[in-house]
CSV table of C-alpha atoms and ligand atoms in Angstrom, one decimal:
chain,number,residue,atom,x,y,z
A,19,UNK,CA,50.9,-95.9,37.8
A,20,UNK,CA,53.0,-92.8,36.0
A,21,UNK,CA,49.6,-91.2,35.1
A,22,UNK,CA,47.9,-91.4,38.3
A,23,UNK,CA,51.0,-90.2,39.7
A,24,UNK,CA,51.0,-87.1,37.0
A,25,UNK,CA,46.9,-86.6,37.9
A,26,UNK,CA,47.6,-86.3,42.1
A,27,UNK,CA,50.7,-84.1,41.2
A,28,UNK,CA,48.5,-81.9,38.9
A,29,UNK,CA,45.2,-82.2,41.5
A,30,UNK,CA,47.5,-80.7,43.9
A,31,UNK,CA,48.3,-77.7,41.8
A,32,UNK,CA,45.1,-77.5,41.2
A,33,UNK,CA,44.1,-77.2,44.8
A,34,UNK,CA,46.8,-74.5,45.5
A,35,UNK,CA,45.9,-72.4,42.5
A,36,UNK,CA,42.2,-72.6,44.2
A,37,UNK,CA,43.5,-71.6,47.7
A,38,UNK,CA,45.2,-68.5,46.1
A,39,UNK,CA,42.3,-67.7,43.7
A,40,UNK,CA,41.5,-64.2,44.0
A,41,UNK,CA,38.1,-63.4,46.1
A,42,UNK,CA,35.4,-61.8,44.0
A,43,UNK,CA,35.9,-65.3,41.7
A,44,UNK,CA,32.9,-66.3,41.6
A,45,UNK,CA,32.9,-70.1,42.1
A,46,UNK,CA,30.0,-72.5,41.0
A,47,UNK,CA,27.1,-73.3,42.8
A,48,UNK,CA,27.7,-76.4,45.1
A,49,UNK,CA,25.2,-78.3,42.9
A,50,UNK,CA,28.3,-79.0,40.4
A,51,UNK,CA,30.6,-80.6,43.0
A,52,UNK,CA,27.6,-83.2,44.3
A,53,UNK,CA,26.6,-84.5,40.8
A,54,UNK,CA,28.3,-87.1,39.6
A,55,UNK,CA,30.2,-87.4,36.1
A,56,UNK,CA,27.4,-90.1,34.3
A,57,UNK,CA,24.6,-87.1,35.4
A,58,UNK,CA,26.6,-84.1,34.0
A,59,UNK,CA,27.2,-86.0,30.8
A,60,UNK,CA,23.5,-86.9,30.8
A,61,UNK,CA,22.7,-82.9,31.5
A,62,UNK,CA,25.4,-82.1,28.6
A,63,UNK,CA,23.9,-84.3,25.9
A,64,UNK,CA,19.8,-83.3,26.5
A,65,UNK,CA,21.0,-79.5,26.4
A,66,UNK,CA,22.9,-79.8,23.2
A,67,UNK,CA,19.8,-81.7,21.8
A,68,UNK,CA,17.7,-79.2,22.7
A,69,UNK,CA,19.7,-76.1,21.1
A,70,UNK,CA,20.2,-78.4,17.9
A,71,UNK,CA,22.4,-76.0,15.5
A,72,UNK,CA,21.7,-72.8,17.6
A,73,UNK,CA,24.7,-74.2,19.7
A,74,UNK,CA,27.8,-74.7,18.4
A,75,UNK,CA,30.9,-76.0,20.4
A,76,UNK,CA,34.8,-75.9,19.3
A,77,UNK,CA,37.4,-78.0,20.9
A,78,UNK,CA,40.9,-77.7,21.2
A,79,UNK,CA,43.0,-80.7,21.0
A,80,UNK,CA,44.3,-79.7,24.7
A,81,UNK,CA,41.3,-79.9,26.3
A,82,UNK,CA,40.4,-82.7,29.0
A,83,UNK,CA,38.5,-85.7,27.6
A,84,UNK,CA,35.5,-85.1,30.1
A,85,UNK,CA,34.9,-82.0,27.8
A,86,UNK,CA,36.4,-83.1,24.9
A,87,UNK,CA,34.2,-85.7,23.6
A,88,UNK,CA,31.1,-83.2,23.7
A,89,UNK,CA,33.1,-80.8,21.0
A,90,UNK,CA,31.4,-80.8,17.7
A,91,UNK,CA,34.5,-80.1,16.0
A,92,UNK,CA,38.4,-80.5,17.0
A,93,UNK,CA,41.2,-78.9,15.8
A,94,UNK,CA,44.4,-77.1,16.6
A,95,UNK,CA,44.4,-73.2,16.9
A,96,UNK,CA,44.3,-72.7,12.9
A,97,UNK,CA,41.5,-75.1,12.2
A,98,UNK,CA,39.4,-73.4,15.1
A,99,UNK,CA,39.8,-70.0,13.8
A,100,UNK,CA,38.4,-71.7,10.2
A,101,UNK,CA,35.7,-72.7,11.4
A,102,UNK,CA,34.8,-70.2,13.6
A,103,UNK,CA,34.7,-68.1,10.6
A,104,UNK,CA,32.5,-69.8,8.9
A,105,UNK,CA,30.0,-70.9,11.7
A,106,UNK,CA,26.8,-69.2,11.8
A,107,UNK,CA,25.3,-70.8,15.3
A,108,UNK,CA,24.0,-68.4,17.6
A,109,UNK,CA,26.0,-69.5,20.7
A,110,UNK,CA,29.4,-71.1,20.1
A,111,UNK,CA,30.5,-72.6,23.7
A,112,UNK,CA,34.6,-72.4,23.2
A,113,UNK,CA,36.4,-75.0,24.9
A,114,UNK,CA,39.9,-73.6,24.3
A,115,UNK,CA,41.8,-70.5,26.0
A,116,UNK,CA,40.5,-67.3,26.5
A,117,UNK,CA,42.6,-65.7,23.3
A,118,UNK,CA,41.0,-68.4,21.1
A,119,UNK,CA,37.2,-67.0,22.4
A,120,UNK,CA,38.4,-63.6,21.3
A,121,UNK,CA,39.6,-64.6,18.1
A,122,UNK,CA,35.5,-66.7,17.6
A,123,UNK,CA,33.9,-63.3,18.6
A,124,UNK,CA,36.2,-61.4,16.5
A,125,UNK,CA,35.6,-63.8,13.2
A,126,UNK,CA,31.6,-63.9,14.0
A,127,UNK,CA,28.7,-61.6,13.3
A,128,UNK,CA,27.5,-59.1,15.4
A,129,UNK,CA,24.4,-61.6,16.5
A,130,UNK,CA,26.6,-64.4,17.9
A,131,UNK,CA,27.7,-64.9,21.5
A,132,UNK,CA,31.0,-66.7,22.1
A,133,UNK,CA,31.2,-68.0,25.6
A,134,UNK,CA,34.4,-69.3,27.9
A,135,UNK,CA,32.9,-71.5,30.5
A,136,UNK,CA,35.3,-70.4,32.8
A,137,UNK,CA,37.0,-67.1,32.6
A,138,UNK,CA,40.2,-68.1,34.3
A,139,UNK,CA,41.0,-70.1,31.3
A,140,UNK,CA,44.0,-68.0,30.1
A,141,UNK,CA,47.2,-68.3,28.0
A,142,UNK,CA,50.5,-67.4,30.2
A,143,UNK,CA,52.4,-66.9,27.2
A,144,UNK,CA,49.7,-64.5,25.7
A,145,UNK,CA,49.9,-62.9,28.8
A,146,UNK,CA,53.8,-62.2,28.2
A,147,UNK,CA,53.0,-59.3,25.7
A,148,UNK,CA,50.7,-56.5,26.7
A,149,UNK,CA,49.8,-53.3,24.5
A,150,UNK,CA,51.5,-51.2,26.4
A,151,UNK,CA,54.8,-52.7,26.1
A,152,UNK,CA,54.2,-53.5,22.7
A,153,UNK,CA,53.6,-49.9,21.9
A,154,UNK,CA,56.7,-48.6,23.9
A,155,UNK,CA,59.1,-51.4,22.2
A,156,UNK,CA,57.7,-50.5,18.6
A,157,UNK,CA,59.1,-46.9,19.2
A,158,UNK,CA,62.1,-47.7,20.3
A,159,UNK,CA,62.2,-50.3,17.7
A,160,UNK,CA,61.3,-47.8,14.7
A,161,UNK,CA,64.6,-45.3,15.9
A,162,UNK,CA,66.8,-48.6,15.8
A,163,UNK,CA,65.3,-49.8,12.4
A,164,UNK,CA,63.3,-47.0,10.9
A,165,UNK,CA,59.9,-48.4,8.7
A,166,UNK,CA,61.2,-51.8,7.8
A,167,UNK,CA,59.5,-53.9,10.2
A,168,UNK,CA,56.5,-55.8,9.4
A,169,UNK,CA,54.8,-57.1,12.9
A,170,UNK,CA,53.2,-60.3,13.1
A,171,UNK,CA,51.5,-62.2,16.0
A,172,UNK,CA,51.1,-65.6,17.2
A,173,UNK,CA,47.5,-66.1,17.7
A,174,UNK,CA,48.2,-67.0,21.3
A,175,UNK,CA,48.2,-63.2,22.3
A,176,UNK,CA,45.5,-60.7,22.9
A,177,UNK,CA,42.8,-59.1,20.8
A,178,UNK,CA,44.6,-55.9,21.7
A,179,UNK,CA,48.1,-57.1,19.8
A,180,UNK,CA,46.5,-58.3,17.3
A,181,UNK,CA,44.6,-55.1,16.7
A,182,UNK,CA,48.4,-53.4,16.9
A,183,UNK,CA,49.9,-56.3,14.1
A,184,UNK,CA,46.5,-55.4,12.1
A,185,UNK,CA,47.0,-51.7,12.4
A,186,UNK,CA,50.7,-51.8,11.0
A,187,UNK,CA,50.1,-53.5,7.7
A,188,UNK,CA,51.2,-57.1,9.8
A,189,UNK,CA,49.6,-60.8,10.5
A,190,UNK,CA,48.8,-63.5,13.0
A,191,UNK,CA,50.5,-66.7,12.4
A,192,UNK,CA,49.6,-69.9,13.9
A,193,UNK,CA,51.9,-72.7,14.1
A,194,UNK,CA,50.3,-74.3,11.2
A,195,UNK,CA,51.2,-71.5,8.8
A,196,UNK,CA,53.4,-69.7,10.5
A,197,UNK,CA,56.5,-70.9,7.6
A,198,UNK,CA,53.9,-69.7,5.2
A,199,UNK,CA,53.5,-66.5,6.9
A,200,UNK,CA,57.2,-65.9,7.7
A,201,UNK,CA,57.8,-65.8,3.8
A,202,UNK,CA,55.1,-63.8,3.2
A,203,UNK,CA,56.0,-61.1,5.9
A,204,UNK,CA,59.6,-61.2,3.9
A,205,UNK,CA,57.8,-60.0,0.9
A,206,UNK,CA,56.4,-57.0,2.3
A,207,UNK,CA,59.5,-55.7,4.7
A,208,UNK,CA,63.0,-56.0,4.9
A,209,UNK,CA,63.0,-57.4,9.0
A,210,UNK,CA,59.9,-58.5,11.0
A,211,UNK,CA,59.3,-58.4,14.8
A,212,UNK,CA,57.7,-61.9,16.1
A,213,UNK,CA,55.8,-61.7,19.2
A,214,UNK,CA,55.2,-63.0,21.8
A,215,UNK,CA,56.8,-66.9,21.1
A,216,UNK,CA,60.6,-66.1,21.2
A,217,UNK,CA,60.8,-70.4,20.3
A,218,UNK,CA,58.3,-70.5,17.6
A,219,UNK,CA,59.8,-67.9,15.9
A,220,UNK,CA,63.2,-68.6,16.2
A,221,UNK,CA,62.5,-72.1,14.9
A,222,UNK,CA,60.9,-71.3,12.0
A,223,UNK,CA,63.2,-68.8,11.6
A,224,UNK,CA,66.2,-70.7,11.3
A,225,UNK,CA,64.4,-73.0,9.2
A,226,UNK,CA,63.9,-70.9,6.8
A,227,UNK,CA,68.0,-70.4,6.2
A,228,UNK,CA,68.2,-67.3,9.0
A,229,UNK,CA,71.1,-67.9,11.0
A,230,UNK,CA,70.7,-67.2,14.9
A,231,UNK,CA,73.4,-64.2,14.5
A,232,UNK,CA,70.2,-62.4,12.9
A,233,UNK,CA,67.8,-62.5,15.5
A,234,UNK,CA,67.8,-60.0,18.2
A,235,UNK,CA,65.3,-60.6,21.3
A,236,UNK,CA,63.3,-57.6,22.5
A,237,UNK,CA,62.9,-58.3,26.5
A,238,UNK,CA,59.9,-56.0,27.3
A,239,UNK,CA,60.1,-55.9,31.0
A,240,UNK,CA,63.7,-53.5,30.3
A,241,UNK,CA,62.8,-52.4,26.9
A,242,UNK,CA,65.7,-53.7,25.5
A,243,UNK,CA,67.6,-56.1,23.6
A,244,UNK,CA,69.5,-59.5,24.0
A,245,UNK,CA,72.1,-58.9,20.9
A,246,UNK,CA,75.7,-58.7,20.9
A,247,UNK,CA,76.0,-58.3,16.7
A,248,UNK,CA,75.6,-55.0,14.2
A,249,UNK,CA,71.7,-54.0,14.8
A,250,UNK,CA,71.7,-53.4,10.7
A,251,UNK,CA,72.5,-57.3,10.6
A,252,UNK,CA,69.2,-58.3,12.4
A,253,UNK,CA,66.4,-59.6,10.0
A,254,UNK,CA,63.9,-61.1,13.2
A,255,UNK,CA,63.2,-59.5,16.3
A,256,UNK,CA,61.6,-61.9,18.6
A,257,UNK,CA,59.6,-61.0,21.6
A,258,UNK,CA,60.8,-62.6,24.8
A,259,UNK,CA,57.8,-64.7,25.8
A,260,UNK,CA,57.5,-68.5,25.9
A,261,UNK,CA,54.8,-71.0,26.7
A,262,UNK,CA,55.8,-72.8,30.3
A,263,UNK,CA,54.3,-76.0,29.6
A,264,UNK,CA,56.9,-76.8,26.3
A,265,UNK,CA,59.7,-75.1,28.3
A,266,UNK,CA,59.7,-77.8,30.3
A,267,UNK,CA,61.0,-80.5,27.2
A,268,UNK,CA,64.8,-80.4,27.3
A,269,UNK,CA,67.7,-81.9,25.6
A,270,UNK,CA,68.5,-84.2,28.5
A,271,UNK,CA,65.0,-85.9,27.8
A,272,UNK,CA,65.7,-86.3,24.3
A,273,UNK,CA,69.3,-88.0,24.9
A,274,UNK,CA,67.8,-89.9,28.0
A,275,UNK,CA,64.9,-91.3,25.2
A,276,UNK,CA,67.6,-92.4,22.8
A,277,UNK,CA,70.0,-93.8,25.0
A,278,UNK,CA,66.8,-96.1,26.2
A,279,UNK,CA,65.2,-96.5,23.3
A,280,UNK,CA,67.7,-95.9,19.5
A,281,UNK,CA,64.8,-97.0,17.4
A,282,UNK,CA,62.3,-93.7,19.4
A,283,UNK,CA,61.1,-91.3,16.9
A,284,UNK,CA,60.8,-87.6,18.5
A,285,UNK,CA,57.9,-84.6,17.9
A,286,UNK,CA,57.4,-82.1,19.6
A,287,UNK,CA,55.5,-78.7,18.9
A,288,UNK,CA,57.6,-75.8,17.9
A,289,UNK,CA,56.8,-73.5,20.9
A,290,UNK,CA,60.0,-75.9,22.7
A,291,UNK,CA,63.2,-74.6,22.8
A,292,UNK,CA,65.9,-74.0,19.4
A,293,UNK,CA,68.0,-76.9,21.0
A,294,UNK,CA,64.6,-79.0,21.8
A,295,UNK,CA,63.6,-78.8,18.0
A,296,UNK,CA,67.3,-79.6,16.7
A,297,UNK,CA,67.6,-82.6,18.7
A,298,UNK,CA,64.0,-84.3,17.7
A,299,UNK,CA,63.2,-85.6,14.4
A,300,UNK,CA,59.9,-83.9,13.9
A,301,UNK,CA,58.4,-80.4,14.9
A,302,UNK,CA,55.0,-79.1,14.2
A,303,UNK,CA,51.0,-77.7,15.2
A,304,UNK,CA,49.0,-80.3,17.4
A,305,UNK,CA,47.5,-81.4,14.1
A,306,UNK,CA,50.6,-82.0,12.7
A,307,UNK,CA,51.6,-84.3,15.6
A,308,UNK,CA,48.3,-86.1,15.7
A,309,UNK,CA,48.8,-86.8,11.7
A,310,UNK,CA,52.3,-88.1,11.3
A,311,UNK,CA,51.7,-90.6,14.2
A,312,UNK,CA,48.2,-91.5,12.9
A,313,UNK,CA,50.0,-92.2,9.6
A,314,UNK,CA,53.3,-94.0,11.3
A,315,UNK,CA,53.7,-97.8,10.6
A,316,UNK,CA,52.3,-99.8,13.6
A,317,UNK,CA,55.0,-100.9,15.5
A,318,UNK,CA,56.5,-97.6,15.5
A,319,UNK,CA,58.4,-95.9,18.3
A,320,UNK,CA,57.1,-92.2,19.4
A,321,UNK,CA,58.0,-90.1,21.9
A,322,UNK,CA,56.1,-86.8,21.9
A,323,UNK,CA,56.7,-83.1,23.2
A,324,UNK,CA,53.8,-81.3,24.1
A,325,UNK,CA,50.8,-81.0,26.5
A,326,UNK,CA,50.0,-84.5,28.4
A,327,UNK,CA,46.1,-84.1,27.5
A,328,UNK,CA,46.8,-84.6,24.1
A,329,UNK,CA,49.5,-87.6,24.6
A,330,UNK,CA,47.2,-89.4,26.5
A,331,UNK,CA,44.8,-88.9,23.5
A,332,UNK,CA,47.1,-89.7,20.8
A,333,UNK,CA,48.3,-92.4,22.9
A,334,UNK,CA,44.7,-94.0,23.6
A,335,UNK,CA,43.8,-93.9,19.6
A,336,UNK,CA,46.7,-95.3,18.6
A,337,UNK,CA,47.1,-98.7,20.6
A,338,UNK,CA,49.4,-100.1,17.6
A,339,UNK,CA,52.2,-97.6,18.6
A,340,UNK,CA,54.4,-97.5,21.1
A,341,UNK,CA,54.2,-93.8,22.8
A,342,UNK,CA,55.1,-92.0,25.6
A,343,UNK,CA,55.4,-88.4,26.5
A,344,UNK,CA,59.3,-86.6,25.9
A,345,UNK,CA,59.3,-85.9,29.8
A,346,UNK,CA,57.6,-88.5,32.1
A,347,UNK,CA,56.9,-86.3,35.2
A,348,UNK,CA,54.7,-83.7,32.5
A,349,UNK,CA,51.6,-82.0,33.8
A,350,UNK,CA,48.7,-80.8,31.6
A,351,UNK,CA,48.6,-77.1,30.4
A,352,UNK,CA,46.8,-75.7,33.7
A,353,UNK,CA,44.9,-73.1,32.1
A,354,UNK,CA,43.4,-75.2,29.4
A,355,UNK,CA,42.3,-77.8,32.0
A,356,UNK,CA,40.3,-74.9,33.5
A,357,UNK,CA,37.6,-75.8,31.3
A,358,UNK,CA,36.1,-78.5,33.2
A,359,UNK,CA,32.9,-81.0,32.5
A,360,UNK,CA,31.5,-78.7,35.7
A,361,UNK,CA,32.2,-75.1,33.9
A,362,UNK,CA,31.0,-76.5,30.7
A,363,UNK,CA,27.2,-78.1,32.2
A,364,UNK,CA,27.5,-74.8,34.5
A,365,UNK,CA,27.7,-72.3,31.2
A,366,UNK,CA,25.1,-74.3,29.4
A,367,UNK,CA,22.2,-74.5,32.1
A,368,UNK,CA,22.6,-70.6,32.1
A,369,UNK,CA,22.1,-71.2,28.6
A,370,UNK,CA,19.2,-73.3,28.5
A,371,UNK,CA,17.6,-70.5,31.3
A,372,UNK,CA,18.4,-67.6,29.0
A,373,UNK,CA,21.3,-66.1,30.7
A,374,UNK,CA,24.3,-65.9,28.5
A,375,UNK,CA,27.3,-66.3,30.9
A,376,UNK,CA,31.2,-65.5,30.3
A,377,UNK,CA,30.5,-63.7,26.9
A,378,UNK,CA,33.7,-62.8,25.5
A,379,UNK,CA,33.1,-59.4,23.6
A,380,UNK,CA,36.2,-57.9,22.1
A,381,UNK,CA,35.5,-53.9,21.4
A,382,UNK,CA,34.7,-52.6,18.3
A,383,UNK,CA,37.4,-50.1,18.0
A,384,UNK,CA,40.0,-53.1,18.9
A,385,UNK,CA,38.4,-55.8,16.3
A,386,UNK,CA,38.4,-53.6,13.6
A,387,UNK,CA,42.5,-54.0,13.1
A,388,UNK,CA,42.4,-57.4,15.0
A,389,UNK,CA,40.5,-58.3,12.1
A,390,UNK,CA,43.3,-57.5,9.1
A,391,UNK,CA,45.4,-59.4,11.2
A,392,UNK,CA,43.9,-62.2,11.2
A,393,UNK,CA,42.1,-61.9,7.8
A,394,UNK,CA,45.8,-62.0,6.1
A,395,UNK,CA,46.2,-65.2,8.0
A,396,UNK,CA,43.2,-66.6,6.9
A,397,UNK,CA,43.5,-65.7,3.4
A,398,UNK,CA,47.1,-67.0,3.4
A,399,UNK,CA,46.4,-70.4,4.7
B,365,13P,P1,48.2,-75.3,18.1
B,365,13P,O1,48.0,-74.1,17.3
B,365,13P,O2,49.3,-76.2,17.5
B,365,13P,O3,47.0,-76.0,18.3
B,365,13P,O4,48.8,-74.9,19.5
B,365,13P,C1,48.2,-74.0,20.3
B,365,13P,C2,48.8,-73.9,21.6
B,365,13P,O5,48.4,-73.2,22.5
B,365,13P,C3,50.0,-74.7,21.8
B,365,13P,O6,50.5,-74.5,23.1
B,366,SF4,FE1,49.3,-71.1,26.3
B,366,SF4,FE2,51.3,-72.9,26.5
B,366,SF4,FE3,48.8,-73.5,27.4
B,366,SF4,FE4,49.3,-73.4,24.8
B,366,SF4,S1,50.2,-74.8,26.2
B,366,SF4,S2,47.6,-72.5,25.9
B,366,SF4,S3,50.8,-71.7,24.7
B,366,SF4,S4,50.2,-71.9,28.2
């Protein structure tokens, strides 16, 4: 009953977002609303058969089961950029977000296409840090603190930032080695600026034995700072951007869930809030969360924070558990759920008729510091 409520809430969304799309979207051809689900799946499978190993498609664990079950490997945001790295298929088919595509074309050779089967699949928290900005807050960051600020990026930003992190000796992080990183970028310089996940950084942060009086938050839209203390103090500036779909776990849920249930064990990913992550018992990457309850006694009590595509999975392969999602009334990460079972059949059949569709090509002159960037990561993890 709660999920079909959650899937009309979210169809309606859905069917807004459509009504305001912008006009030169280019839709699919009516074709993909009049098949039905058994002959797209059909369509998938012979296509994949016939590109053998030329074709190669990654899966993030947020993506919808409809596409989901054709990736050839899963993973969480780290484990995608791994095997992107190593992958030498000539067409990898991304089912992810659009900065996970740049970072495949950016880890690939020259002679491999990486395609998003629908552009619109974005990031809105990527989409809280632009070049610009970044560029303008760096100088006014260098007068406050001179050169002892090592940058480092979540991977959820653009090519663009992490050409800038690249270019200034920094990282990308991703939330399964972002502690790692964090120690690391210690080694090199005395403060670091995190951008654009004010949460995961502050998390990890504190974590790490920083207390909150020592992180400043740069709001880019004033150029300024949130930061009432001695700017010498400050060892973490953190960008003010957020993911919207874990900002919508709070503290209420969490004392709602124990009230109900004492025995409920709580995980959640690290983008939610500082007060989110105090209050559960667990925090960590979608792999992480997928493990722990994988390895929980059966029997056990979960409640999870993070995107409901994934907590319906978890919650379908583990039928020995009890679990729920943190906040009942949670919709799926919109932009993920772009990449539909349509998009996907839609980008292949170009495929299999030689046109190469939604290529994601990040320029030359921006991959060649995006690359450092996310070379130190690699290295590191
Ligand atoms: P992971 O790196 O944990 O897969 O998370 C990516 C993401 O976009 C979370 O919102
Ligand atoms: Fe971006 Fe949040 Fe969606 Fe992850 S869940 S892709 S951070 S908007």
């Amino acid at each position: 009953m709660l999920k079909q409520v959650q899937h009309d809430l979210f169809s309606n969304i859905m069917d807004v977002l459509d009504l305001l799309e912008i006009e030169s979207e280019v839709s699919l051809p009516k074709r993909y609303s009049e098949l039905s689900e058994q002959e797209m799946i059909a369509r998938v499978h012979e296509i994949k058969a016939k590109f053998g190993k030329r074709l190669f498609i990654p899966g993030h664990h947020y993506q919808k089961d409809e596409v989901i079950q054709f990736a050839d490997a899963r993973g969480d945001s780290l484990q995608l950029a791994q095997i992107c790295a190593k992958m030498d298929a000539e067409y990898i088919t991304f089912c992810g977000v659009h900065f996970m595509a740049e970072t495949a074309d950016m880890l690939t050779g020259p002679d491999q296409k990486v395609i998003l089967p629908d552009l619109r699949a974005g990031c809105s928290m990527a989409d809280m840090a632009d070049i610009d900005q970044t560029e303008k807050g760096w100088i006014k960051m260098q007068e406050i603190w001179g050169d002892t600020i090592l940058p480092l990026t979540y991977v959820n930003s653009s090519a663009a930032i992490k050409g800038f992190v690249g270019k200034h000796g920094g990282a990308c992080v991703t939330s399964g080695n972002v502690r790692k990183m964090l120690e690391w970028a210690f080694t090199q310089k005395e403060r670091l600026l995190f951008l654009p996940d004010q949460h995961l950084g502050r998390n990890t942060a504190f974590d790490m034995g920083i207390p909150l009086e020592q992180m400043a938050v740069y709001a880019p839209l004033t150029n300024s700072f949130e930061y009432e203390g001695n700017f010498e103090d400050v060892k973490v500036i953190l960008w003010k951007g957020h993911c919207s779909v874990h900002e919508k776990f709070n503290v209420q849920h969490i004392e709602n869930l124990r009230k109900r249930n004492p025995e409920v064990n709580i995980i959640v990913h690290p983008e939610c809030t500082f007060e989110v992550v105090q209050a559960s018992d667990y925090s960590g990457s979608t792999n992480f969360i997928i493990k722990t309850i994988e390895a929980a006694a059966p029997g056990t009590k979960w409640a999870v924070g993070t995107e409901m595509n994934l907590v319906n999975r978890i919650i379908d392969e583990n039928p020995d558990k009890e679990i729920e999602s943190l906040n009942p009334f949670m919709c799926p990460c919109l932009t993920m759920n772009r990449i539909d079972l349509p998009h996907l059949l839609w980008s292949l059949e170009k495929l299999e008729a030689g046109e190469v569709v939604n290529q994601i090509t990040v320029p030359e002159e921006v991959t060649k510091y995006a690359v450092l960037s996310l070379e130190r990561m690699l290295e590191r993890s």
